[in-house]
Amino acid sequence: MRRRTFLKAAATSAAAGAASTVFAVPNVIVAQRTLQWQMATSWPVALDTLYGGAQQFAERVAALTGGRFQITPNPAGKLAPGTGVVDVVAQGAVPIGHAPAYYAIGKVPATAIATGLPFGMTLRQTNAWFYEGGGLDLMNEVYAKRLGIIAFLAGNSGAQMGGWFRREVNTLRDLQGLKMRIAGLGGEIMKRLGVTVQTLPPNEIFQALQTGAVDAVEWVGPYDDERLGFYKVAKFYYYPGWWEPSASLEIQVNLREWRRLPRDFQQAIRSAAMEINMSIPARYDARNAAALQKLQQEGVQLRQFPKEIMDEAQKVAREIFNDFAARDADFKRVYESWSKFKTETDSWFGLNEFAISGYLYGKS
Amino acid sequence: MRRRTFLKAAATSAAAGAASTVFAVPNVIVAQRTLQWQMATSWPVALDTLYGGAQQFAERVAALTGGRFQITPNPAGKLAPGTGVVDVVAQGAVPIGHAPAYYAIGKVPATAIATGLPFGMTLRQTNAWFYEGGGLDLMNEVYAKRLGIIAFLAGNSGAQMGGWFRREVNTLRDLQGLKMRIAGLGGEIMKRLGVTVQTLPPNEIFQALQTGAVDAVEWVGPYDDERLGFYKVAKFYYYPGWWEPSASLEIQVNLREWRRLPRDFQQAIRSAAMEINMSIPARYDARNAAALQKLQQEGVQLRQFPKEIMDEAQKVAREIFNDFAARDADFKRVYESWSKFKTETDSWFGLNEFAISGYLYGKS
């Protein structure tokens, strides 16, 4: 009965003048209407791994629906500022977005967990928690209640680098008064370690580092960093980026719009998101590897953050998480699920994957 | 023009008696016919992570095509023996399969690279090579030419464990005369290290270990191993499984059948495969972590393979790869692409991901 009604509705909405007899197909429910959506993204076109991911998503949705569902990605600043994508999707001003969730941290602290906490989980742990540890369902409960959106994992940077420093940092004391461009919770932690934290938009970072207005900047990893040219004005490239052991991106859909979609369109969004959740990291992994080689040829000096700094930063990070948990029940609930999963998988990954990785990468 | 012809063809194939006027939809190309395929898999139903992956694949294809394309997975032994999936798909006896490629190693040695070489690449490197390093296109050239199939990555176990030993192996000497159930190239390497290698079907492995007919067995990882109960009869659980740092599975489609598919059905296969290439490892990662905890509670003793054994095994592995390359031009071509990518990405993963992983897992 429902199928018949649906086909009838499709026929009714057909272009005037076309014969309205519906082509009979047994056991088939396919939306016959077409739909066009604009998509807001957090990416400038120049971040081609990410913007390219948004394009791949849109192409897949179109291909999967035989061209019936057309989504057009727009770069940051067009439909919304890069940091405002979640907002416009939540408001319903734009039906769909591609962005990290944590720009909504002011409204919903748990979005920080969705994107990835400092000293959190690596990419594989993160995906396992979201898909198999109940993480995605838990987050979507919070999103539905507090933002009116539904989200699907849709990309990850992998572990980010620790950024570019004009001088070495060997002790906690070296951080005192250091001027650094660093965003998000990483910035909050650095602040508590004595760093003078600045947030600068992408197009101002290079110049600030060049003129010495800042002593250090963090961005993403070798591929994106090389294109911004930081290696020309700062010699020391630090690792690991402990504030982003992985950073998840999402396809976010306004919940009212979502509920109106035919099932096969919903499924196309779901599958295309999962596809770029696979392909964006693959692209970063391949390109970062090649870019690292180039940077080393340019004379970049790699430096590992001293354990003293890592340990203190982790201590401060946990204090921040506990503050959030005390203030926000949703954060607490998601953080508990996340922490339990992290502990369990840390043991497993720390055993087998770590042993074979170490051997293969020539570290043991 | 092409669209019109296609719709006409669809209308012609419609059930007799149905009105043949096609419902006019602008800019839409959707196959209106339905199609049912049987799928062969290498999995017994009991390997639920893998068999569940095949089911998820089939469900996704159905959902993406509004129920028009129905694929039915069959367990190992039904349409083909577990090791014969590639064969029946290549012959065209079955249109589609879910299996590792390396069961065709006798015909096409390069399939060993497709599934994963001993001392090869970890999961993220592997995916990056296939999707972004040209690996998948290269393999599909070889498959088209030599097997008449097209393949899509569709799952991975991650790094496997080194298996269950009734007594410890501390030196190369301890391997002499050891009777071990181990399959594939891992078995070939073990043989050259002095091990008496046996291949046993899954249902005979437990008993062989219990009775002492073999001294050691390897299977997959904590989750699958726990269910076969090896921990009850062998105390030492070795890691890492250097013969499978990752093991890729594929959706394999007969090339003639593939070319006959409407584009949106092709895209549904492509996307659903990519989806389980994400979800199967996530499932393994989550379940292995939980199973490892249980096994440790059962008193299992974890042991790391000594470096002496790893080094010698890696030396032997490289000899085997060079033999293949000398005998088979396709192996050589694929191996060169793979080796170059591995070297480049070993450096990158060995730097940043390894540093943050080590810290997070409490190893540094």
mmCIF file of N, CA, C and O in Angstrom, chain A residues 186-262:
data_model
loop_
_atom_site.group_PDB
_atom_site.id
_atom_site.type_symbol
_atom_site.label_atom_id
_atom_site.label_comp_id
_atom_site.label_asym_id
_atom_site.label_seq_id
_atom_site.Cartn_x
_atom_site.Cartn_y
_atom_site.Cartn_z
ATOM 1 N N GLY A 186 43.703 22.084 22.019
ATOM 2 C CA GLY A 186 45.170 22.146 22.044
ATOM 3 C C GLY A 186 45.618 23.522 22.508
ATOM 4 O O GLY A 186 46.539 23.649 23.336
ATOM 5 N N GLY A 187 44.956 24.551 22.004
ATOM 6 C CA GLY A 187 45.272 25.914 22.413
ATOM 7 C C GLY A 187 44.981 26.144 23.887
ATOM 8 O O GLY A 187 45.765 26.756 24.606
ATOM 9 N N GLU A 188 43.862 25.597 24.354
ATOM 10 C CA GLU A 188 43.491 25.737 25.761
ATOM 11 C C GLU A 188 44.557 25.097 26.663
ATOM 12 O O GLU A 188 44.944 25.664 27.696
ATOM 13 N N ILE A 189 45.033 23.934 26.251
ATOM 14 C CA ILE A 189 46.074 23.257 27.037
ATOM 15 C C ILE A 189 47.370 24.063 27.013
ATOM 16 O O ILE A 189 48.007 24.291 28.050
ATOM 17 N N MET A 190 47.769 24.505 25.829
ATOM 18 C CA MET A 190 49.003 25.289 25.700
ATOM 19 C C MET A 190 48.944 26.543 26.579
ATOM 20 O O MET A 190 49.924 26.917 27.221
ATOM 21 N N LYS A 191 47.768 27.161 26.609
ATOM 22 C CA LYS A 191 47.592 28.359 27.429
ATOM 23 C C LYS A 191 47.919 28.038 28.893
ATOM 24 O O LYS A 191 48.652 28.761 29.551
ATOM 25 N N ARG A 192 47.369 26.906 29.363
ATOM 26 C CA ARG A 192 47.599 26.537 30.771
ATOM 27 C C ARG A 192 49.049 26.132 31.034
ATOM 28 O O ARG A 192 49.477 26.042 32.180
ATOM 29 N N LEU A 193 49.791 25.849 29.930
ATOM 30 C CA LEU A 193 51.215 25.536 30.089
ATOM 31 C C LEU A 193 52.079 26.796 29.953
ATOM 32 O O LEU A 193 53.304 26.714 29.927
ATOM 33 N N GLY A 194 51.425 27.961 29.821
ATOM 34 C CA GLY A 194 52.185 29.213 29.796
ATOM 35 C C GLY A 194 52.368 29.836 28.423
ATOM 36 O O GLY A 194 53.009 30.881 28.272
ATOM 37 N N VAL A 195 51.835 29.195 27.398
ATOM 38 C CA VAL A 195 51.965 29.717 26.039
ATOM 39 C C VAL A 195 50.989 30.879 25.822
ATOM 40 O O VAL A 195 49.879 30.870 26.354
ATOM 41 N N THR A 196 51.408 31.870 25.062
ATOM 42 C CA THR A 196 50.503 32.938 24.646
ATOM 43 C C THR A 196 49.848 32.495 23.341
ATOM 44 O O THR A 196 50.479 32.468 22.291
ATOM 45 N N VAL A 197 48.594 32.110 23.466
ATOM 46 C CA VAL A 197 47.921 31.467 22.333
ATOM 47 C C VAL A 197 47.212 32.489 21.450
ATOM 48 O O VAL A 197 46.554 33.396 21.936
ATOM 49 N N GLN A 198 47.397 32.348 20.145
ATOM 50 C CA GLN A 198 46.718 33.223 19.200
ATOM 51 C C GLN A 198 45.914 32.366 18.227
ATOM 52 O O GLN A 198 46.348 31.293 17.844
ATOM 53 N N THR A 199 44.747 32.864 17.847
ATOM 54 C CA THR A 199 44.021 32.205 16.764
ATOM 55 C C THR A 199 44.048 33.150 15.575
ATOM 56 O O THR A 199 43.657 34.304 15.679
ATOM 57 N N LEU A 200 44.546 32.655 14.481
ATOM 58 C CA LEU A 200 44.649 33.461 13.262
ATOM 59 C C LEU A 200 43.962 32.706 12.141
ATOM 60 O O LEU A 200 44.062 31.487 12.067
ATOM 61 N N PRO A 201 43.273 33.404 11.254
ATOM 62 C CA PRO A 201 42.704 32.719 10.094
ATOM 63 C C PRO A 201 43.835 32.230 9.174
ATOM 64 O O PRO A 201 44.926 32.811 9.160
ATOM 65 N N PRO A 202 43.566 31.169 8.403
ATOM 66 C CA PRO A 202 44.587 30.520 7.576
ATOM 67 C C PRO A 202 45.444 31.495 6.764
ATOM 68 O O PRO A 202 46.668 31.357 6.725
ATOM 69 N N ASN A 203 44.817 32.499 6.187
ATOM 70 C CA ASN A 203 45.570 33.355 5.272
ATOM 71 C C ASN A 203 46.535 34.311 5.967
ATOM 72 O O ASN A 203 47.309 34.994 5.326
ATOM 73 N N GLU A 204 46.481 34.369 7.303
ATOM 74 C CA GLU A 204 47.397 35.267 8.024
ATOM 75 C C GLU A 204 48.519 34.525 8.744
ATOM 76 O O GLU A 204 49.415 35.141 9.306
ATOM 77 N N ILE A 205 48.440 33.184 8.733
ATOM 78 C CA ILE A 205 49.378 32.425 9.570
ATOM 79 C C ILE A 205 50.818 32.545 9.079
ATOM 80 O O ILE A 205 51.744 32.775 9.851
ATOM 81 N N PHE A 206 50.983 32.375 7.761
ATOM 82 C CA PHE A 206 52.357 32.384 7.230
ATOM 83 C C PHE A 206 53.082 33.675 7.577
ATOM 84 O O PHE A 206 54.195 33.668 8.086
ATOM 85 N N GLN A 207 52.403 34.797 7.330
ATOM 86 C CA GLN A 207 53.054 36.089 7.563
ATOM 87 C C GLN A 207 53.394 36.307 9.036
ATOM 88 O O GLN A 207 54.449 36.841 9.370
ATOM 89 N N ALA A 208 52.494 35.882 9.897
ATOM 90 C CA ALA A 208 52.737 36.031 11.338
ATOM 91 C C ALA A 208 53.988 35.265 11.765
ATOM 92 O O ALA A 208 54.791 35.741 12.570
ATOM 93 N N LEU A 209 54.161 34.089 11.168
ATOM 94 C CA LEU A 209 55.347 33.282 11.503
ATOM 95 C C LEU A 209 56.596 33.910 10.897
ATOM 96 O O LEU A 209 57.662 33.957 11.525
ATOM 97 N N GLN A 210 56.469 34.404 9.682
ATOM 98 C CA GLN A 210 57.599 35.001 8.974
ATOM 99 C C GLN A 210 58.126 36.235 9.700
ATOM 100 O O GLN A 210 59.335 36.415 9.855
ATOM 101 N N THR A 211 57.205 37.085 10.156
ATOM 102 C CA THR A 211 57.627 38.332 10.809
ATOM 103 C C THR A 211 58.007 38.131 12.267
ATOM 104 O O THR A 211 58.506 39.053 12.905
ATOM 105 N N GLY A 212 57.749 36.942 12.794
ATOM 106 C CA GLY A 212 58.039 36.712 14.200
ATOM 107 C C GLY A 212 56.927 37.191 15.118
ATOM 108 O O GLY A 212 57.097 37.227 16.337
ATOM 109 N N ALA A 213 55.786 37.596 14.547
ATOM 110 C CA ALA A 213 54.629 37.951 15.379
ATOM 111 C C ALA A 213 54.204 36.747 16.210
ATOM 112 O O ALA A 213 53.684 36.879 17.318
ATOM 113 N N VAL A 214 54.417 35.561 15.670
ATOM 114 C CA VAL A 214 54.304 34.342 16.488
ATOM 115 C C VAL A 214 55.595 33.537 16.347
ATOM 116 O O VAL A 214 56.316 33.656 15.347
ATOM 117 N N ASP A 215 55.873 32.712 17.388
ATOM 118 C CA ASP A 215 57.083 31.887 17.387
ATOM 119 C C ASP A 215 56.819 30.501 16.825
ATOM 120 O O ASP A 215 57.754 29.774 16.485
ATOM 121 N N ALA A 216 55.544 30.129 16.777
ATOM 122 C CA ALA A 216 55.210 28.761 16.370
ATOM 123 C C ALA A 216 53.779 28.728 15.842
ATOM 124 O O ALA A 216 52.936 29.538 16.257
ATOM 125 N N VAL A 217 53.517 27.798 14.928
ATOM 126 C CA VAL A 217 52.153 27.598 14.422
ATOM 127 C C VAL A 217 51.898 26.109 14.236
ATOM 128 O O VAL A 217 52.822 25.344 13.956
ATOM 129 N N GLU A 218 50.655 25.701 14.420
ATOM 130 C CA GLU A 218 50.303 24.331 14.049
ATOM 131 C C GLU A 218 49.216 24.431 13.005
ATOM 132 O O GLU A 218 48.400 25.352 13.015
ATOM 133 N N TRP A 219 49.221 23.464 12.078
ATOM 134 C CA TRP A 219 48.200 23.470 11.041
ATOM 135 C C TRP A 219 47.672 22.056 10.906
ATOM 136 O O TRP A 219 46.874 21.630 11.723
ATOM 137 N N VAL A 220 48.174 21.223 10.013
ATOM 138 C CA VAL A 220 47.637 19.868 9.882
ATOM 139 C C VAL A 220 48.769 18.838 9.864
ATOM 140 O O VAL A 220 49.139 18.256 10.876
ATOM 141 N N GLY A 221 49.343 18.640 8.682
ATOM 142 C CA GLY A 221 50.430 17.672 8.531
ATOM 143 C C GLY A 221 51.247 18.042 7.309
ATOM 144 O O GLY A 221 51.001 19.068 6.671
ATOM 145 N N PRO A 222 52.245 17.202 6.963
ATOM 146 C CA PRO A 222 53.196 17.561 5.912
ATOM 147 C C PRO A 222 52.559 18.082 4.619
ATOM 148 O O PRO A 222 53.008 19.090 4.071
ATOM 149 N N TYR A 223 51.505 17.427 4.136
ATOM 150 C CA TYR A 223 50.962 17.813 2.833
ATOM 151 C C TYR A 223 50.351 19.218 2.858
ATOM 152 O O TYR A 223 50.700 20.071 2.045
ATOM 153 N N ASP A 224 49.468 19.464 3.804
ATOM 154 C CA ASP A 224 48.842 20.791 3.885
ATOM 155 C C ASP A 224 49.856 21.851 4.314
ATOM 156 O O ASP A 224 49.843 22.978 3.821
ATOM 157 N N ASP A 225 50.743 21.469 5.252
ATOM 158 C CA ASP A 225 51.712 22.430 5.779
ATOM 159 C C ASP A 225 52.706 22.881 4.711
ATOM 160 O O ASP A 225 53.087 24.051 4.652
ATOM 161 N N GLU A 226 53.110 21.941 3.867
ATOM 162 C CA GLU A 226 54.111 22.279 2.845
ATOM 163 C C GLU A 226 53.554 23.335 1.900
ATOM 164 O O GLU A 226 54.266 24.247 1.486
ATOM 165 N N ARG A 227 52.276 23.198 1.572
ATOM 166 C CA ARG A 227 51.678 24.141 0.634
ATOM 167 C C ARG A 227 51.537 25.544 1.213
ATOM 168 O O ARG A 227 51.513 26.519 0.483
ATOM 169 N N LEU A 228 51.481 25.634 2.545
ATOM 170 C CA LEU A 228 51.434 26.967 3.152
ATOM 171 C C LEU A 228 52.842 27.545 3.359
ATOM 172 O O LEU A 228 52.985 28.691 3.782
ATOM 173 N N GLY A 229 53.870 26.721 3.089
ATOM 174 C CA GLY A 229 55.236 27.248 3.047
ATOM 175 C C GLY A 229 55.909 27.514 4.377
ATOM 176 O O GLY A 229 56.946 28.183 4.434
ATOM 177 N N PHE A 230 55.364 26.965 5.468
ATOM 178 C CA PHE A 230 55.938 27.261 6.791
ATOM 179 C C PHE A 230 57.424 26.906 6.877
ATOM 180 O O PHE A 230 58.185 27.541 7.597
ATOM 181 N N TYR A 231 57.835 25.873 6.150
ATOM 182 C CA TYR A 231 59.227 25.414 6.234
ATOM 183 C C TYR A 231 60.207 26.498 5.787
ATOM 184 O O TYR A 231 61.388 26.441 6.109
ATOM 185 N N LYS A 232 59.713 27.490 5.070
ATOM 186 C CA LYS A 232 60.616 28.556 4.610
ATOM 187 C C LYS A 232 60.975 29.529 5.723
ATOM 188 O O LYS A 232 61.951 30.252 5.620
ATOM 189 N N VAL A 233 60.155 29.568 6.778
ATOM 190 C CA VAL A 233 60.388 30.580 7.806
ATOM 191 C C VAL A 233 60.525 30.006 9.223
ATOM 192 O O VAL A 233 60.768 30.758 10.165
ATOM 193 N N ALA A 234 60.364 28.700 9.365
ATOM 194 C CA ALA A 234 60.599 28.078 10.678
ATOM 195 C C ALA A 234 61.261 26.735 10.424
ATOM 196 O O ALA A 234 60.835 25.971 9.567
ATOM 197 N N LYS A 235 62.292 26.456 11.164
ATOM 198 C CA LYS A 235 63.156 25.317 10.839
ATOM 199 C C LYS A 235 62.712 24.026 11.505
ATOM 200 O O LYS A 235 62.947 22.943 10.977
ATOM 201 N N PHE A 236 62.125 24.131 12.690
ATOM 202 C CA PHE A 236 61.864 22.924 13.482
ATOM 203 C C PHE A 236 60.416 22.462 13.343
ATOM 204 O O PHE A 236 59.486 23.220 13.620
ATOM 205 N N TYR A 237 60.283 21.215 12.933
ATOM 206 C CA TYR A 237 58.944 20.646 12.703
ATOM 207 C C TYR A 237 58.715 19.593 13.785
ATOM 208 O O TYR A 237 59.384 18.554 13.795
ATOM 209 N N TYR A 238 57.798 19.871 14.693
ATOM 210 C CA TYR A 238 57.598 19.005 15.852
ATOM 211 C C TYR A 238 56.548 17.927 15.614
ATOM 212 O O TYR A 238 55.612 18.095 14.854
ATOM 213 N N TYR A 239 56.730 16.822 16.315
ATOM 214 C CA TYR A 239 55.775 15.724 16.307
ATOM 215 C C TYR A 239 55.801 15.058 17.664
ATOM 216 O O TYR A 239 56.768 15.214 18.386
ATOM 217 N N PRO A 240 54.794 14.313 18.061
ATOM 218 C CA PRO A 240 53.500 14.213 17.390
ATOM 219 C C PRO A 240 52.579 15.351 17.819
ATOM 220 O O PRO A 240 52.815 16.000 18.842
ATOM 221 N N GLY A 241 51.537 15.573 17.019
ATOM 222 C CA GLY A 241 50.523 16.578 17.388
ATOM 223 C C GLY A 241 49.590 15.972 18.407
ATOM 224 O O GLY A 241 48.510 15.515 18.077
ATOM 225 N N TRP A 242 50.029 15.972 19.661
ATOM 226 C CA TRP A 242 49.289 15.251 20.716
ATOM 227 C C TRP A 242 47.877 15.790 20.911
ATOM 228 O O TRP A 242 47.039 15.118 21.501
ATOM 229 N N TRP A 243 47.607 16.993 20.439
ATOM 230 C CA TRP A 243 46.237 17.524 20.581
ATOM 231 C C TRP A 243 45.291 16.953 19.532
ATOM 232 O O TRP A 243 44.084 17.089 19.661
ATOM 233 N N GLU A 244 45.814 16.301 18.480
ATOM 234 C CA GLU A 244 44.954 15.674 17.486
ATOM 235 C C GLU A 244 45.517 14.338 16.993
ATOM 236 O O GLU A 244 46.020 14.237 15.890
ATOM 237 N N PRO A 245 45.447 13.293 17.841
ATOM 238 C CA PRO A 245 45.904 11.953 17.429
ATOM 239 C C PRO A 245 45.059 11.423 16.264
ATOM 240 O O PRO A 245 45.476 10.517 15.554
ATOM 241 N N SER A 246 43.868 11.989 16.097
ATOM 242 C CA SER A 246 43.081 11.811 14.889
ATOM 243 C C SER A 246 41.993 12.862 14.957
ATOM 244 O O SER A 246 41.689 13.372 16.041
ATOM 245 N N ALA A 247 41.468 13.256 13.832
ATOM 246 C CA ALA A 247 40.438 14.307 13.812
ATOM 247 C C ALA A 247 39.367 13.892 12.814
ATOM 248 O O ALA A 247 39.606 13.831 11.615
ATOM 249 N N SER A 248 38.183 13.588 13.352
ATOM 250 C CA SER A 248 37.087 13.092 12.522
ATOM 251 C C SER A 248 36.279 14.233 11.922
ATOM 252 O O SER A 248 35.986 15.224 12.591
ATOM 253 N N LEU A 249 35.907 14.048 10.693
ATOM 254 C CA LEU A 249 35.009 14.981 10.012
ATOM 255 C C LEU A 249 33.667 14.308 9.853
ATOM 256 O O LEU A 249 33.565 13.085 9.925
ATOM 257 N N GLU A 250 32.660 15.122 9.615
ATOM 258 C CA GLU A 250 31.304 14.578 9.509
ATOM 259 C C GLU A 250 30.555 15.161 8.327
ATOM 260 O O GLU A 250 30.770 16.307 7.952
ATOM 261 N N ILE A 251 29.668 14.365 7.785
ATOM 262 C CA ILE A 251 28.577 14.883 6.979
ATOM 263 C C ILE A 251 27.435 15.111 7.958
ATOM 264 O O ILE A 251 27.036 14.182 8.669
ATOM 265 N N GLN A 252 26.980 16.343 8.030
ATOM 266 C CA GLN A 252 25.916 16.707 8.975
ATOM 267 C C GLN A 252 24.667 17.099 8.193
ATOM 268 O O GLN A 252 24.750 17.880 7.250
ATOM 269 N N VAL A 253 23.536 16.533 8.574
ATOM 270 C CA VAL A 253 22.289 16.803 7.857
ATOM 271 C C VAL A 253 21.246 17.322 8.844
ATOM 272 O O VAL A 253 21.098 16.775 9.948
ATOM 273 N N ASN A 254 20.571 18.367 8.447
ATOM 274 C CA ASN A 254 19.459 18.875 9.252
ATOM 275 C C ASN A 254 18.419 17.770 9.414
ATOM 276 O O ASN A 254 18.032 17.128 8.440
ATOM 277 N N LEU A 255 17.983 17.546 10.629
ATOM 278 C CA LEU A 255 17.171 16.373 10.935
ATOM 279 C C LEU A 255 15.789 16.409 10.271
ATOM 280 O O LEU A 255 15.274 15.376 9.842
ATOM 281 N N ARG A 256 15.196 17.588 10.157
ATOM 282 C CA ARG A 256 13.894 17.667 9.470
ATOM 283 C C ARG A 256 14.051 17.322 7.993
ATOM 284 O O ARG A 256 13.245 16.586 7.429
ATOM 285 N N GLU A 257 15.111 17.839 7.384
ATOM 286 C CA GLU A 257 15.373 17.531 5.971
ATOM 287 C C GLU A 257 15.642 16.035 5.800
ATOM 288 O O GLU A 257 15.195 15.410 4.849
ATOM 289 N N TRP A 258 16.398 15.490 6.732
ATOM 290 C CA TRP A 258 16.746 14.059 6.689
ATOM 291 C C TRP A 258 15.491 13.185 6.684
ATOM 292 O O TRP A 258 15.370 12.246 5.920
ATOM 293 N N ARG A 259 14.555 13.534 7.569
ATOM 294 C CA ARG A 259 13.359 12.700 7.722
ATOM 295 C C ARG A 259 12.463 12.757 6.494
ATOM 296 O O ARG A 259 11.681 11.843 6.270
ATOM 297 N N ARG A 260 12.604 13.814 5.717
ATOM 298 C CA ARG A 260 11.800 13.937 4.503
ATOM 299 C C ARG A 260 12.384 13.174 3.323
ATOM 300 O O ARG A 260 11.733 13.047 2.293
ATOM 301 N N LEU A 261 13.620 12.713 3.451
ATOM 302 C CA LEU A 261 14.282 12.064 2.304
ATOM 303 C C LEU A 261 13.736 10.665 2.064
ATOM 304 O O LEU A 261 13.484 9.921 3.011
ATOM 305 N N PRO A 262 13.592 10.261 0.796
ATOM 306 C CA PRO A 262 13.284 8.851 0.503
ATOM 307 C C PRO A 262 14.427 7.969 1.028
ATOM 308 O O PRO A 262 15.573 8.406 1.111
#
